[in-house]
PDB file of C-alpha atoms in Angstrom:
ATOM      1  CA  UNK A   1     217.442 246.158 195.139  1.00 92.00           C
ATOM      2  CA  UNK A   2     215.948 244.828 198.175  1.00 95.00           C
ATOM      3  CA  UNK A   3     211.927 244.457 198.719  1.00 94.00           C
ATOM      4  CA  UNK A   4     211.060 245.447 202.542  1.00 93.00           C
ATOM      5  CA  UNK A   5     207.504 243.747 203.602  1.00 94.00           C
ATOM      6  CA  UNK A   6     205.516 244.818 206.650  1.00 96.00           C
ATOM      7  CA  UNK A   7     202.962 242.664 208.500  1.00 98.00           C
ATOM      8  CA  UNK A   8     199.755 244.150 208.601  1.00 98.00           C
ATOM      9  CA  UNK A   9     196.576 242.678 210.901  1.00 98.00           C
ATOM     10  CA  UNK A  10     193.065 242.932 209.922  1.00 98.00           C
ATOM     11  CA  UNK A  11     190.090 244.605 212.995  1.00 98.00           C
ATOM     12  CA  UNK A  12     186.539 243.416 212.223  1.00 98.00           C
ATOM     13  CA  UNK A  13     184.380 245.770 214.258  1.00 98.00           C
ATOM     14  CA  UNK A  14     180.649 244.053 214.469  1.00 97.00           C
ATOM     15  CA  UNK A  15     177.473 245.687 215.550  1.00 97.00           C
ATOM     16  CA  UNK A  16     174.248 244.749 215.936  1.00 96.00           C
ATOM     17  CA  UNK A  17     173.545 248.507 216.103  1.00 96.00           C
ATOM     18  CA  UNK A  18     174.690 251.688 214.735  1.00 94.00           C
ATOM     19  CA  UNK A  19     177.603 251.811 211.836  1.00 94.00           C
ATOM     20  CA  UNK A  20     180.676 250.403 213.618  1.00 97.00           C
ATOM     21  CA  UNK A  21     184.089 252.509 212.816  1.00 98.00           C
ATOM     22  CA  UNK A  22     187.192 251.104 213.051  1.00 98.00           C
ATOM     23  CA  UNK A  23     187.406 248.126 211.070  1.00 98.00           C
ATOM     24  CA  UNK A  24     190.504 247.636 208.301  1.00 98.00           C
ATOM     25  CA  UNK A  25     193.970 246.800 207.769  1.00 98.00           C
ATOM     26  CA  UNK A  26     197.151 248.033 210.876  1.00 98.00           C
ATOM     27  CA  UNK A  27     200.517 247.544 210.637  1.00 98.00           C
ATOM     28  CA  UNK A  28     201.633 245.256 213.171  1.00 98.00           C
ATOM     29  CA  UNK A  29     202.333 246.916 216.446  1.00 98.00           C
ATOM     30  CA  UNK A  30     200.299 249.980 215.691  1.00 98.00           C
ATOM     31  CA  UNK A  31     197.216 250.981 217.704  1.00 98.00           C
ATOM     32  CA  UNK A  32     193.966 250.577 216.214  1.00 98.00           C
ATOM     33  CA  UNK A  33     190.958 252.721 217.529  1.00 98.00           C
ATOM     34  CA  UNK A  34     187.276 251.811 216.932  1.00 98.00           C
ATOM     35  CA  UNK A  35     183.745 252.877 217.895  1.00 98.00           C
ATOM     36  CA  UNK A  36     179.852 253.379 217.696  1.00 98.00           C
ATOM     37  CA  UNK A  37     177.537 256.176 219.204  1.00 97.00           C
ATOM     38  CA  UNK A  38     175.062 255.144 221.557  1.00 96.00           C
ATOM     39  CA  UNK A  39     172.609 255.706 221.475  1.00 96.00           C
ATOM     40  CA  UNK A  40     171.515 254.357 218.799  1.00 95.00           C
ATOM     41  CA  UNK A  41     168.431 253.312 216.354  1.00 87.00           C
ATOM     42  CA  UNK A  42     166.256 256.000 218.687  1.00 86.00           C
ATOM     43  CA  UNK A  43     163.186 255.715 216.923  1.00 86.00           C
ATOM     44  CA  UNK A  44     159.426 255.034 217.845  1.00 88.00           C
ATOM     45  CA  UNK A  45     160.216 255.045 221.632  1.00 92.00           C
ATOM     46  CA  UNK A  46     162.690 252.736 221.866  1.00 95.00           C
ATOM     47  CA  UNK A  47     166.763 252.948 221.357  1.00 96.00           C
ATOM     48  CA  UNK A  48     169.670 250.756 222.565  1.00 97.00           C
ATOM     49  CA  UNK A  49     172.605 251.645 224.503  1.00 97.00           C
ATOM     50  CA  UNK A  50     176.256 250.500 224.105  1.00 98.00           C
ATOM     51  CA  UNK A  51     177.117 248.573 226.888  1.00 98.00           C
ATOM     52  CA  UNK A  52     180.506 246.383 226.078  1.00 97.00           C
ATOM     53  CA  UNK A  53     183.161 245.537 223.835  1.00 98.00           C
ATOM     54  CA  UNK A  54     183.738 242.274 223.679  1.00 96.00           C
ATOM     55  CA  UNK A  55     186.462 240.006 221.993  1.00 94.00           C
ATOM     56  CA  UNK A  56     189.585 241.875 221.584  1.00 89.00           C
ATOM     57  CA  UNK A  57     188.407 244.813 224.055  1.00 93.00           C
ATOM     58  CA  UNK A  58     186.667 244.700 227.499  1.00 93.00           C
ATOM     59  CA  UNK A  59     185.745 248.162 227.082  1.00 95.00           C
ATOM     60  CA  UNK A  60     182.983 249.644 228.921  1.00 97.00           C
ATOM     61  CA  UNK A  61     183.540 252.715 226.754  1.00 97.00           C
ATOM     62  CA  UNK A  62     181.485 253.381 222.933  1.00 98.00           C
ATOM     63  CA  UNK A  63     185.594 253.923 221.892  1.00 97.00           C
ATOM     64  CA  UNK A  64     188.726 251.867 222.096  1.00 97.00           C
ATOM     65  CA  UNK A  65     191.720 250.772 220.899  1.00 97.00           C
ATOM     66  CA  UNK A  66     193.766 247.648 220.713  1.00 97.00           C
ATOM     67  CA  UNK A  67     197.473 246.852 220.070  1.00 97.00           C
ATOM     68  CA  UNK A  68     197.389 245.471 216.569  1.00 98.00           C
ATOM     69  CA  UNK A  69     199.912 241.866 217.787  1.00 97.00           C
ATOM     70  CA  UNK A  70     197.127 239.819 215.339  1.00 97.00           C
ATOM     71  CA  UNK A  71     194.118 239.775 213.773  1.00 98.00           C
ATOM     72  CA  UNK A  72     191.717 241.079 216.031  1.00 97.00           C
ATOM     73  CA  UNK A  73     187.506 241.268 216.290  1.00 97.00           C
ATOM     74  CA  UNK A  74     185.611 243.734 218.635  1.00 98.00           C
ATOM     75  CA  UNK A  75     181.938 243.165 218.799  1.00 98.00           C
ATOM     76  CA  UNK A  76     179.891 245.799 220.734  1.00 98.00           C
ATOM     77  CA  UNK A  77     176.963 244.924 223.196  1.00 98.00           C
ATOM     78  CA  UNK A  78     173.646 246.770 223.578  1.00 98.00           C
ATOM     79  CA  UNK A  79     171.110 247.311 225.809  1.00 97.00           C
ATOM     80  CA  UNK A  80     167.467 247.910 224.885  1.00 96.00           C
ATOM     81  CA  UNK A  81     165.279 250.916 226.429  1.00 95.00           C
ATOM     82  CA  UNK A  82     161.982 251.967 226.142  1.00 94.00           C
ATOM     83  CA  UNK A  83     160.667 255.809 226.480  1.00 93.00           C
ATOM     84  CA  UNK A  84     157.301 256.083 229.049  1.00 91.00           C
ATOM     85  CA  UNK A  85     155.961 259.101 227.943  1.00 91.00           C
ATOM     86  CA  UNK A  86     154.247 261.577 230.419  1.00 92.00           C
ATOM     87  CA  UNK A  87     152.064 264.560 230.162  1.00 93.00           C
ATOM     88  CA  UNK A  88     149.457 266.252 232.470  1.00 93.00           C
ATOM     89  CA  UNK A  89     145.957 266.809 230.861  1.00 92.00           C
ATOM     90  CA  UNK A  90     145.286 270.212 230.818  1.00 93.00           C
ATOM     91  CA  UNK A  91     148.646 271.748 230.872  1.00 90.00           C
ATOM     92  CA  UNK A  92     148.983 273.052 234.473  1.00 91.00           C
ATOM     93  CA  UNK A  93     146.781 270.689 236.564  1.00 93.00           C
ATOM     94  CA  UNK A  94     149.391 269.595 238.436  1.00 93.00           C
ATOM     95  CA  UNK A  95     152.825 267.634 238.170  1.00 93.00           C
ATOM     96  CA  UNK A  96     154.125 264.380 237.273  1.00 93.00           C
ATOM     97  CA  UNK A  97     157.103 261.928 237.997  1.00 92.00           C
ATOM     98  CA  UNK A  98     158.865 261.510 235.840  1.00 93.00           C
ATOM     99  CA  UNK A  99     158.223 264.964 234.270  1.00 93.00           C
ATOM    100  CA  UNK A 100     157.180 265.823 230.918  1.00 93.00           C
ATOM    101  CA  UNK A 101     157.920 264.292 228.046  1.00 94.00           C
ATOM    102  CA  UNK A 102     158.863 261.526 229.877  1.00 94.00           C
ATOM    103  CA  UNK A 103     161.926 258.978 230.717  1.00 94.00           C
ATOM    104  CA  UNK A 104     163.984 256.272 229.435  1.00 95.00           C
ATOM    105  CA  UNK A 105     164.381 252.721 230.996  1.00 94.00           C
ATOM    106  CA  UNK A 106     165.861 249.612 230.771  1.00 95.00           C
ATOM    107  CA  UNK A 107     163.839 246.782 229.142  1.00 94.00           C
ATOM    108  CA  UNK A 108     162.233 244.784 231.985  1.00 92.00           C
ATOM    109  CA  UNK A 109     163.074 247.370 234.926  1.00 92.00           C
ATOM    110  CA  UNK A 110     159.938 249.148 236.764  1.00 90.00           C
ATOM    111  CA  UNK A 111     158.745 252.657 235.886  1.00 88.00           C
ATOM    112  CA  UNK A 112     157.298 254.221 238.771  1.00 88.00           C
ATOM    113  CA  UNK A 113     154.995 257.366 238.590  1.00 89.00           C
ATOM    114  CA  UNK A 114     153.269 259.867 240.452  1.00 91.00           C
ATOM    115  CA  UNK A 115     152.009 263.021 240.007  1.00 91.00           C
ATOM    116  CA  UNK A 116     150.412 265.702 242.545  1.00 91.00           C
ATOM    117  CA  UNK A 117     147.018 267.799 241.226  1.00 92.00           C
ATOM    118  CA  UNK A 118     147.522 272.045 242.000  1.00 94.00           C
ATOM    119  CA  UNK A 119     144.713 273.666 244.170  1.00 93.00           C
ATOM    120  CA  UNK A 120     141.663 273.657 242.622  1.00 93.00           C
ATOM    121  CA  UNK A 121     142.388 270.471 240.819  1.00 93.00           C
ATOM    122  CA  UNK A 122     141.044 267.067 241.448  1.00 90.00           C
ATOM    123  CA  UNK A 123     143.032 263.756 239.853  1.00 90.00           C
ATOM    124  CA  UNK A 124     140.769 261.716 237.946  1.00 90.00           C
ATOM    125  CA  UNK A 125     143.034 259.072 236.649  1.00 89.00           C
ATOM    126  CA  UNK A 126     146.079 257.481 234.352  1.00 89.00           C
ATOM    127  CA  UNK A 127     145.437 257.162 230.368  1.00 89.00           C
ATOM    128  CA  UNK A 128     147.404 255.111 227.871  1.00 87.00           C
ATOM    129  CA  UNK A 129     149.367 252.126 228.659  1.00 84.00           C
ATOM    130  CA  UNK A 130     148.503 252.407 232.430  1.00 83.00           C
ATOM    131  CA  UNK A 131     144.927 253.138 233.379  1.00 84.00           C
ATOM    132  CA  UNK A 132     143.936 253.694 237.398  1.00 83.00           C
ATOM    133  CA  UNK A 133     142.700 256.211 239.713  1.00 85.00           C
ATOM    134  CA  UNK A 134     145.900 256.289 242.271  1.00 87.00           C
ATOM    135  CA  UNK A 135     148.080 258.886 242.574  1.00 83.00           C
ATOM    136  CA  UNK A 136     151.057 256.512 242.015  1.00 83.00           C
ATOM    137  CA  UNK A 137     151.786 253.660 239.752  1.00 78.00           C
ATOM    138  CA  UNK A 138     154.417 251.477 238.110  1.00 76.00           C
ATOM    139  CA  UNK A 139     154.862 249.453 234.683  1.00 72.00           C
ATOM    140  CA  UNK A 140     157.195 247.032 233.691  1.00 68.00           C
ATOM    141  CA  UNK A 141     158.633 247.876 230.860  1.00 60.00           C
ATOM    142  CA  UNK A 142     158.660 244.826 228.301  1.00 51.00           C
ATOM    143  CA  UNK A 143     159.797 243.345 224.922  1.00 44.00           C
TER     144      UNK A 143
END
């Protein structure tokens, strides 16, 4: 009677966000596949988006795989955005830039917005985070 052994390698997937899958024993030489969903932790208007895997993978992809050769760690990187909410006041006043409900964007870029009154409509201002009477505007979107 002879035992046979196999060498197996342990992933460690690791996340700051989201539920990482992936992670466990491979036998050596075998492919192991991992991932997240991005977006993810979209709540209250702001969500972060998978940017990178980093470690064993230089994935720019939420999914990917690595030759099990040795214990191996991925670790995914994130991006934070923020949601700038628009709406006209009443309903059919005019337009607005982005357009209703609104737009994501990266934490510390510019959100730029405009909107254009219909006939019979004058524009009397910006309400909420951004107050003002021009036509056009922009916030910085911060932590």
């Amino acid at each position: 009677v002879t035992a046979n052994w196999k060498t197996q390698y342990y992933l460690t997937v690791e996340s700051a966000h989201d539920t990482p899958q992936g992670a466990g024993w491979y036998d050596a030489g075998s492919t192991a596949n991992f991932s997240v969903t991005s977006p993810a932790d979209e709540s209250s208007g702001t969500r972060y988006v998978f940017t990178q895997w980093s470690g064993g993978s230089n994935s720019t992809s939420p999914s990917g795989s690595v030759t099990m050769d040795a214990a191996k760690t991925v670790t995914a990187a994130w991006k934070t955005q923020y949601f700038l909410s628009t709406s006209v006041d009443p309903s059919g006043a005019g337009s607005i830039n982005p357009a209703s409900p609104g737009q994501w964007y990266d934490a510390d870029a510019t959100a730029n917005f405009s909107t254009n009154p219909n006939a019979g409509y004058e524009f009397g201002g910006w309400s909420g985070d951004y107050t003002g009477t021009s036509l056009s505007g922009d916030r910085k979107s911060v932590v």
